[in-house]
Short mmCIF file of N, CA and C and ligand atoms in Angstrom, two decimals:
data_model
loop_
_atom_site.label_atom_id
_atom_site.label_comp_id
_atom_site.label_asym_id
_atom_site.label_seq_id
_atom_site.Cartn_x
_atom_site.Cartn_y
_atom_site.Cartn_z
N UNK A 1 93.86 86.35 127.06
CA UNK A 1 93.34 86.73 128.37
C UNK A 1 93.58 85.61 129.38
N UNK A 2 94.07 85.77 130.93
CA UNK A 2 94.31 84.93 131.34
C UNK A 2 92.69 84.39 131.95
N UNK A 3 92.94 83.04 132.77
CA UNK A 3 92.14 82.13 132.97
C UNK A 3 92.17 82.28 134.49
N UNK A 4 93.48 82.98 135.08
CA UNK A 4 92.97 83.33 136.25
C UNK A 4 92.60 84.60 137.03
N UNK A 5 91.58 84.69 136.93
CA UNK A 5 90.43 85.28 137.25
C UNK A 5 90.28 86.11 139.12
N UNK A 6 91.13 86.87 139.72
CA UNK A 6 91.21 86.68 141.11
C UNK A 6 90.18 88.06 142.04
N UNK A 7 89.48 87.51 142.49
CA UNK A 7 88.89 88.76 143.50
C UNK A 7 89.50 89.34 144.71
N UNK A 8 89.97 90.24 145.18
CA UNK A 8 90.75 90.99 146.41
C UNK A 8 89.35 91.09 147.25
N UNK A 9 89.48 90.38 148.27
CA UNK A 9 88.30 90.87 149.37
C UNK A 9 88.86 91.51 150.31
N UNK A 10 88.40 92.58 150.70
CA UNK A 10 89.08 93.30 151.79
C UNK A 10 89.37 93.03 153.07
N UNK A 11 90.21 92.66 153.71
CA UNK A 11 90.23 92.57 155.41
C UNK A 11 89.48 93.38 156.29
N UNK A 12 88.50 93.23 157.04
CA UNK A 12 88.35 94.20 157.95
C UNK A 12 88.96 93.99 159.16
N UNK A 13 89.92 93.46 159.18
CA UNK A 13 90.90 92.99 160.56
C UNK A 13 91.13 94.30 161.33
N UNK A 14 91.25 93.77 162.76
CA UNK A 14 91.91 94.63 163.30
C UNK A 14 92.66 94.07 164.08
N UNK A 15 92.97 94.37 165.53
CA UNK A 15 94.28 93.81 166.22
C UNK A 15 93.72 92.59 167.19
N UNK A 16 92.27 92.45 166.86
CA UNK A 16 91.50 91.20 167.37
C UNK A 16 91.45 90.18 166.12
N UNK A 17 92.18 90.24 164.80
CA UNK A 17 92.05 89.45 164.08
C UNK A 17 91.28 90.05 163.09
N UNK A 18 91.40 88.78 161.85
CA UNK A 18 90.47 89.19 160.64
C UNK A 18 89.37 88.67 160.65
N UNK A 19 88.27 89.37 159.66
CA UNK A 19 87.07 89.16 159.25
C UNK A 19 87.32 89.45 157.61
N UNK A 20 86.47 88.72 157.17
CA UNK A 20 86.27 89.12 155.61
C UNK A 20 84.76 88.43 155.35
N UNK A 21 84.03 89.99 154.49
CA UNK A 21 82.73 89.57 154.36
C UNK A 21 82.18 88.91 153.14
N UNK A 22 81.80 88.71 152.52
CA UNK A 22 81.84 87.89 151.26
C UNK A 22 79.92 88.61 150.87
N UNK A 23 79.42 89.08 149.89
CA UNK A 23 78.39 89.70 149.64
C UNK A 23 77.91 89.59 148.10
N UNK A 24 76.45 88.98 147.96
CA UNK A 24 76.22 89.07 146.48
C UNK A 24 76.15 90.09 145.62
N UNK A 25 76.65 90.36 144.59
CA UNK A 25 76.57 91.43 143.76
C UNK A 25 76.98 92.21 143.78
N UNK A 26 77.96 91.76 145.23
CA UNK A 26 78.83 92.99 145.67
C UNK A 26 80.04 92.55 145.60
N UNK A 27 80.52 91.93 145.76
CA UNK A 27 82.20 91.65 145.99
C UNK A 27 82.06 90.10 145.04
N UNK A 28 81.09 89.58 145.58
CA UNK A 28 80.70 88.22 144.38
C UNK A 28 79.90 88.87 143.77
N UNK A 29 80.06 87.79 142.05
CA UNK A 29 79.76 88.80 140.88
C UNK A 29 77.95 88.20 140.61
N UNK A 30 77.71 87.28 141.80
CA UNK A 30 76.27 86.21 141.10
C UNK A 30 75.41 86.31 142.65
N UNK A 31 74.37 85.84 142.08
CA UNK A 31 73.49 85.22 143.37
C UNK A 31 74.16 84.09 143.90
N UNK A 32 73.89 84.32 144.99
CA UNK A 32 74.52 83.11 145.60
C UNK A 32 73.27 81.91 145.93
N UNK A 33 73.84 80.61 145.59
CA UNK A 33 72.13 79.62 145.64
C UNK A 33 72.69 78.33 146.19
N UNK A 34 74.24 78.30 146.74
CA UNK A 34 75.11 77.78 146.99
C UNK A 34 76.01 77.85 148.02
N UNK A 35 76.64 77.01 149.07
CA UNK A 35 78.16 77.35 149.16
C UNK A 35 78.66 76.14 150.06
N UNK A 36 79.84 75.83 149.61
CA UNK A 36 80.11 74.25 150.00
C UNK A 36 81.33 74.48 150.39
N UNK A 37 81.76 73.74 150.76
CA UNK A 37 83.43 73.77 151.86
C UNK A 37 84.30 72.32 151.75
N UNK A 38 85.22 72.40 151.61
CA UNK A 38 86.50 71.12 151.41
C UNK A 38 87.31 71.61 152.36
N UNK A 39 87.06 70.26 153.32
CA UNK A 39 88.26 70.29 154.78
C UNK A 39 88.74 68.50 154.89
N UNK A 40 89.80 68.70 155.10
CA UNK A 40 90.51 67.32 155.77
C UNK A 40 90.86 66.95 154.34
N UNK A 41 91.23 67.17 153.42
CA UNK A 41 91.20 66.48 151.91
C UNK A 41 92.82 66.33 152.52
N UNK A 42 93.05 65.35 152.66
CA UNK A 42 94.75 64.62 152.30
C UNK A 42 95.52 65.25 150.90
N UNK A 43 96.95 65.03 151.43
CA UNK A 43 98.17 66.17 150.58
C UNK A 43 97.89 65.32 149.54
N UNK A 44 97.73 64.34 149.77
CA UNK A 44 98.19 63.69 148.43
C UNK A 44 96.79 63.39 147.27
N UNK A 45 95.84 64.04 147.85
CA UNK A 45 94.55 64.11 147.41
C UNK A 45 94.43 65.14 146.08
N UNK A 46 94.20 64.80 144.57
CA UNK A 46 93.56 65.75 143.60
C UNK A 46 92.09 65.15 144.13
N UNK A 47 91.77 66.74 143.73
CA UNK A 47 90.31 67.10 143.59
C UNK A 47 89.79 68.00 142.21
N UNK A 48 88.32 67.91 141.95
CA UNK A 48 87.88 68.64 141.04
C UNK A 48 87.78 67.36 140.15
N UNK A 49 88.67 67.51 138.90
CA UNK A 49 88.79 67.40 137.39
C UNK A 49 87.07 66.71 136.93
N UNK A 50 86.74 68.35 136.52
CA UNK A 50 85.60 68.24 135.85
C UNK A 50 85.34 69.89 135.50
N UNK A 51 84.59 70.02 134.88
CA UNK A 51 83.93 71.67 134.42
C UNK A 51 82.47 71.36 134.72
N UNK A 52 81.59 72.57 134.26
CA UNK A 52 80.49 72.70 134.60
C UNK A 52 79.67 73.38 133.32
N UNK A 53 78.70 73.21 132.77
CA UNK A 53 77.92 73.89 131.84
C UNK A 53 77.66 74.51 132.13
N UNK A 54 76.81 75.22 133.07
CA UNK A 54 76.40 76.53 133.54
C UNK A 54 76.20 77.02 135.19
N UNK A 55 77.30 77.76 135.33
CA UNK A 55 77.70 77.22 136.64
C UNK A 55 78.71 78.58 136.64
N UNK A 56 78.28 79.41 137.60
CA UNK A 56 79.52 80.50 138.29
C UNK A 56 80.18 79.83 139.44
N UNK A 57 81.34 79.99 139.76
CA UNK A 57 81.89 79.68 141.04
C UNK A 57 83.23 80.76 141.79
N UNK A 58 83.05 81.11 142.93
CA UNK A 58 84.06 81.68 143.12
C UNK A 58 84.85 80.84 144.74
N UNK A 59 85.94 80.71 144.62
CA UNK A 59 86.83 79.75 145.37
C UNK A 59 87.67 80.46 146.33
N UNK A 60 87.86 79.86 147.22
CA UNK A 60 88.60 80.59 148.51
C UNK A 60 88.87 80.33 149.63
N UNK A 61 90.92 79.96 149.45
CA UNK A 61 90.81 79.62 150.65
C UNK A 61 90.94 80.12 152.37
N UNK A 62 89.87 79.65 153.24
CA UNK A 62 89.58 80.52 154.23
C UNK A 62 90.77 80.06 155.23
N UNK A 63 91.15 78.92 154.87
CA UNK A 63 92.00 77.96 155.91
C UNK A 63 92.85 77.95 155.15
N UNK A 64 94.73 78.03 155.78
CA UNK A 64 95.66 77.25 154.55
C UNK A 64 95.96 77.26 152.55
N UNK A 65 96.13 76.63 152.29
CA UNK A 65 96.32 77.27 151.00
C UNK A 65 96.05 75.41 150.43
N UNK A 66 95.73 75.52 148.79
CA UNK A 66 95.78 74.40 147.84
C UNK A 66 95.89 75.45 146.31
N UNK A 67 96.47 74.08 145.35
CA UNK A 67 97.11 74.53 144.21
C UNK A 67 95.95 74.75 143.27
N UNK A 68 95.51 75.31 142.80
CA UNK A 68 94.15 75.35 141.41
C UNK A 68 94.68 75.56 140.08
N UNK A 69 94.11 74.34 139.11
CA UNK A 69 94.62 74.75 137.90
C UNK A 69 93.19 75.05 136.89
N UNK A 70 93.84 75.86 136.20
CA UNK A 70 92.46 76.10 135.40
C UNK A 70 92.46 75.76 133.99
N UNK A 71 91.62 75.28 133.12
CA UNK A 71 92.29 75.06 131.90
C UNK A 71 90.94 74.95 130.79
N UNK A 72 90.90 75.85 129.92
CA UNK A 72 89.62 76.09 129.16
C UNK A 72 90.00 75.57 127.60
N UNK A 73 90.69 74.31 127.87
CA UNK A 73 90.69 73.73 126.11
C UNK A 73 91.83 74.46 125.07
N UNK A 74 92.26 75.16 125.70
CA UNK A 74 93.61 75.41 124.82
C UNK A 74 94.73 75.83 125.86
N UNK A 75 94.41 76.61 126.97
CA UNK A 75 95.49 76.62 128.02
C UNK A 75 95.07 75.93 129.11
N UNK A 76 96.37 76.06 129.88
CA UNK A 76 96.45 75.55 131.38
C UNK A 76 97.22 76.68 132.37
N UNK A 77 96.32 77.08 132.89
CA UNK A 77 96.94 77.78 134.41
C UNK A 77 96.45 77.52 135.48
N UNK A 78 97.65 78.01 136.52
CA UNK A 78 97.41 77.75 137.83
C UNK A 78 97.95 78.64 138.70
N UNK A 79 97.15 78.49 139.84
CA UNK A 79 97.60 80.09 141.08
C UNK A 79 97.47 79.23 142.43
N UNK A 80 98.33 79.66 143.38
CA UNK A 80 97.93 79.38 144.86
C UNK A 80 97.04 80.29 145.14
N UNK A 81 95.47 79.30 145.73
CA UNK A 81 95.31 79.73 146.70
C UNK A 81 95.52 79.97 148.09
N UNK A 82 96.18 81.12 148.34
CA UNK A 82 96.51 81.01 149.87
C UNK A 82 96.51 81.94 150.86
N UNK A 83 95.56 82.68 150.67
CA UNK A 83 94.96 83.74 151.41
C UNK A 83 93.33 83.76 151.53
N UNK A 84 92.61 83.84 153.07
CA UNK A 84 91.42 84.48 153.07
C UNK A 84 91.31 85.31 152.36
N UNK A 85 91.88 86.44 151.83
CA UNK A 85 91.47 87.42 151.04
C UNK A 85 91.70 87.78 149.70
N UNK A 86 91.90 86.29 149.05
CA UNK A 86 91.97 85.97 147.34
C UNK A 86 91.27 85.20 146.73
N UNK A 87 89.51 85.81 146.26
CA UNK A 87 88.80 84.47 145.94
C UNK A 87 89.14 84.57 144.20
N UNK A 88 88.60 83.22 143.64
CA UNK A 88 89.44 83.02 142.41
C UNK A 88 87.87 82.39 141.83
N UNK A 89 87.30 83.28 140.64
CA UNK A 89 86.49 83.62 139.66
C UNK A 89 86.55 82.28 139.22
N UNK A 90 85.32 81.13 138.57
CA UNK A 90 85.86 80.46 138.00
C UNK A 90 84.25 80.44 136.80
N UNK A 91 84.23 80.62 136.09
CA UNK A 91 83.28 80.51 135.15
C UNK A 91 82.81 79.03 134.26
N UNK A 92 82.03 79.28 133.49
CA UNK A 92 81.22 78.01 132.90
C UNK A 92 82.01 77.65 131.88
N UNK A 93 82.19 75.68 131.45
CA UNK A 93 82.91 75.40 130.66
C UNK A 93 84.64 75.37 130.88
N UNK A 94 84.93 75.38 132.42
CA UNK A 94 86.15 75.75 132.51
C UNK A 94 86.41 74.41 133.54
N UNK A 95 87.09 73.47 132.91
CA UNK A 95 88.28 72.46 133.55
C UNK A 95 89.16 72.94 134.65
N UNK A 96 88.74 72.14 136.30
CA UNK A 96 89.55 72.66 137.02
C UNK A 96 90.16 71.68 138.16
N UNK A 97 90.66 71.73 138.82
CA UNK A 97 91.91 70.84 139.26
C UNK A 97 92.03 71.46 140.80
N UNK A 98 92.09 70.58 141.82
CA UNK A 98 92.50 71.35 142.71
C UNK A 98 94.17 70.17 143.52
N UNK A 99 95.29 70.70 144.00
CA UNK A 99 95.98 70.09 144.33
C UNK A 99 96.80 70.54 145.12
N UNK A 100 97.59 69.49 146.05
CA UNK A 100 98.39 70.12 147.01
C UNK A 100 97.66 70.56 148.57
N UNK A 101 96.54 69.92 148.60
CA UNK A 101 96.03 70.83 150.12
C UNK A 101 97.15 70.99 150.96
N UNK A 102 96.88 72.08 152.03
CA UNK A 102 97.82 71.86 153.30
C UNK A 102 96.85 70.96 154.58
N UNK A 103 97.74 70.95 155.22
CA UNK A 103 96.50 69.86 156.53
C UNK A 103 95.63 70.93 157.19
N UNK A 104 95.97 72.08 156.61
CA UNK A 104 94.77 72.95 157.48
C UNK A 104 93.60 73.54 156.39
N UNK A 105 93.50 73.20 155.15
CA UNK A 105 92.91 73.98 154.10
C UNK A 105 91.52 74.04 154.56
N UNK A 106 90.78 74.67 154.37
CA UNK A 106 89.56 75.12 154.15
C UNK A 106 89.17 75.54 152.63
N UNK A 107 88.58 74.98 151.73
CA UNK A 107 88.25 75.74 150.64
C UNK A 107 87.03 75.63 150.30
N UNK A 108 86.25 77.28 150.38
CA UNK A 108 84.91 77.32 150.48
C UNK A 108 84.51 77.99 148.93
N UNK A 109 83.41 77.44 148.53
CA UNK A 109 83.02 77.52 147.46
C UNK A 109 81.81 78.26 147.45
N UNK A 110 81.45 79.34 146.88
CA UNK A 110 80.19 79.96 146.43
C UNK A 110 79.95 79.95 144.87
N UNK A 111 78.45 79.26 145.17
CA UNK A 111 78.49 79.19 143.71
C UNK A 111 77.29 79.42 143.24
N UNK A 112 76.51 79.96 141.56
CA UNK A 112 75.44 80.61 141.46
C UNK A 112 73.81 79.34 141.05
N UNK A 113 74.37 78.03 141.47
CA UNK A 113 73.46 77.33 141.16
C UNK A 113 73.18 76.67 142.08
N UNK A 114 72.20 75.67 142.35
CA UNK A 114 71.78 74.69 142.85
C UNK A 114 72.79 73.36 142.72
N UNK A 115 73.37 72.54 143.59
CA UNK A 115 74.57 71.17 143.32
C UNK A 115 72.46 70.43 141.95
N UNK A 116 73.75 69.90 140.83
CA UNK A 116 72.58 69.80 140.03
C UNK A 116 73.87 68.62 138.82
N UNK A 117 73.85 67.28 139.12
CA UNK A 117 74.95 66.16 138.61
C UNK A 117 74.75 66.48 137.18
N UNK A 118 73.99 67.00 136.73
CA UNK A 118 73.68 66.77 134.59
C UNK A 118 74.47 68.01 134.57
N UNK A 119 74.71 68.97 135.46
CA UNK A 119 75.73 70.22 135.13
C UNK A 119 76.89 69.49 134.69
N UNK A 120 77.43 68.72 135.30
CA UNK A 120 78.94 68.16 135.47
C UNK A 120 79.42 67.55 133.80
N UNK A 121 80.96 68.10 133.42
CA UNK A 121 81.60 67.27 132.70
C UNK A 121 82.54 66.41 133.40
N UNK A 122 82.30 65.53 133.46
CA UNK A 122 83.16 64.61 134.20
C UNK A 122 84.63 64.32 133.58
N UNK A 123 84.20 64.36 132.03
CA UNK A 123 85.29 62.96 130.76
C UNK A 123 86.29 64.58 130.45
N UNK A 124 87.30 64.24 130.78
CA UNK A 124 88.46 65.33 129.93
C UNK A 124 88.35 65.74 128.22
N UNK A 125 87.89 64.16 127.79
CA UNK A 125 87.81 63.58 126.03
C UNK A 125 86.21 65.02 126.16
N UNK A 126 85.40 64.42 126.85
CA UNK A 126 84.17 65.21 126.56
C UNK A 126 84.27 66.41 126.52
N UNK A 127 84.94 67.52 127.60
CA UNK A 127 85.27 68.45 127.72
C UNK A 127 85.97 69.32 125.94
N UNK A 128 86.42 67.86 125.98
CA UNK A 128 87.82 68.92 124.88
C UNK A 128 86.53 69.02 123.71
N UNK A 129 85.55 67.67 123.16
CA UNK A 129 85.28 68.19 122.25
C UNK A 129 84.07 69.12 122.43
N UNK A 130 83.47 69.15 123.44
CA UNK A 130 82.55 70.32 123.51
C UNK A 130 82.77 71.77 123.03
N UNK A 131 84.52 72.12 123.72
CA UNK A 131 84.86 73.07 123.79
C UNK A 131 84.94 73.14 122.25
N UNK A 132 85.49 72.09 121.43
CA UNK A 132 85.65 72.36 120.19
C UNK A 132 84.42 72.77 119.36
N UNK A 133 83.48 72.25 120.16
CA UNK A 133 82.53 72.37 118.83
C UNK A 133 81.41 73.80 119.38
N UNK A 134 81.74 74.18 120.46
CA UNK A 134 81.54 75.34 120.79
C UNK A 134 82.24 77.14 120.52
N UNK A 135 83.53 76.12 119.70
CA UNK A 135 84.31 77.21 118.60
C UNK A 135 85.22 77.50 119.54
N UNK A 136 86.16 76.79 120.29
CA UNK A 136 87.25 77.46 121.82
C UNK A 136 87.73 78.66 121.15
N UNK A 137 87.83 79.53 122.01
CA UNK A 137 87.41 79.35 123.61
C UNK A 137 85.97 80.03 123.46
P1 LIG B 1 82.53 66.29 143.54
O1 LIG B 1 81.95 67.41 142.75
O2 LIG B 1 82.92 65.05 142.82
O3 LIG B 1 83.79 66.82 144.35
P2 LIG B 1 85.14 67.50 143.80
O4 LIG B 1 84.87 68.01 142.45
O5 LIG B 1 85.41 68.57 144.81
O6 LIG B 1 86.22 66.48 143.82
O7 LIG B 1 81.51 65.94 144.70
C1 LIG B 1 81.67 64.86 145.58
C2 LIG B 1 80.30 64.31 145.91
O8 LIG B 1 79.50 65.29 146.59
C3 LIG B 1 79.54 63.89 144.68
O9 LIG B 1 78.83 62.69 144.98
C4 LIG B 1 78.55 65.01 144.45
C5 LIG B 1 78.29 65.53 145.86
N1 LIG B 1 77.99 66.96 145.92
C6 LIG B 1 76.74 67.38 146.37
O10 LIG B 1 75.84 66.58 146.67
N2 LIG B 1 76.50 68.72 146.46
C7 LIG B 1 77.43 69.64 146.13
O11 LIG B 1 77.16 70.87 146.23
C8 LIG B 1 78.71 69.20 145.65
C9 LIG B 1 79.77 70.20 145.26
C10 LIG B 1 78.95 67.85 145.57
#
């Protein structure tokens, strides 16, 4: 099964431009208790590399596009984000990477928890053996 995970949000554009609504339980799959935004991050800037113990997130960029890799202990994938209207699912226990911003990115984050630091895997080493001893995937 792949690892990337993508939501289609609908445009309600019209010839004044787009809108896209973003809604809990509706188009996002969680409560929302969250939502954070990455602007100005430099090209040459990685971001992320860490997972989360319990932790929904769905990603999207509203501005511009950046590279996301996803990687749950035995694979590695990756998708552009680069549309307002492609948010990208990212679930608990899942190693993720963000790279490549453009100078205009916007990438807004909704996510189903409280920002909470003891969530965080920081160590790649830690990650891998968790996953192992959690039986991967
Ligand atoms: P961090 O998660 O390291 O950023 P990224 O994974 O995007 O590279 O977060 C950077 C700093 O911001 C770190 O000190 C934690 C803090 N932070 C909050 O206080 N609240 C939040 O919701 C987030 C996502 C981060």
């Amino acid at each position: 099964m792949s690892l990337i995970n993508l939501v289609e949000f609908n445009s309600l554009g019209d010839e004044r431009g787009q809108l896209v609504a973003l809604e809990e339980l509706r188009n996002i799959p969680f409560a929302i208790k969250r939502v954070y935004y990455l602007v100005d991050t430099k090209s040459d800037v990685a971001r992320g590399f860490h997972a989360h113990h319990d932790l929904e997130q769905v990603a999207v960029c509203v501005s511009g596009k950046c590279r996301m890799i996803l990687d749950d202990g035995q694979h590695r994938e990756e998708v552009w984000l680069d549309s307002p209207c492609k948010g990208l699912r990212i679930g608990k226990l899942i190693w993720r990477e963000m790279h490549d911003f453009s100078a205009d990115c916007v990438l807004l984050v909704l996510a189903s928890e409280y920002y909470q630091e003891a969530d965080y895997i920081r160590d790649y080493g830690d990650f891998l053996r968790l996953k192992a001893n959690a039986g991967n995937p």
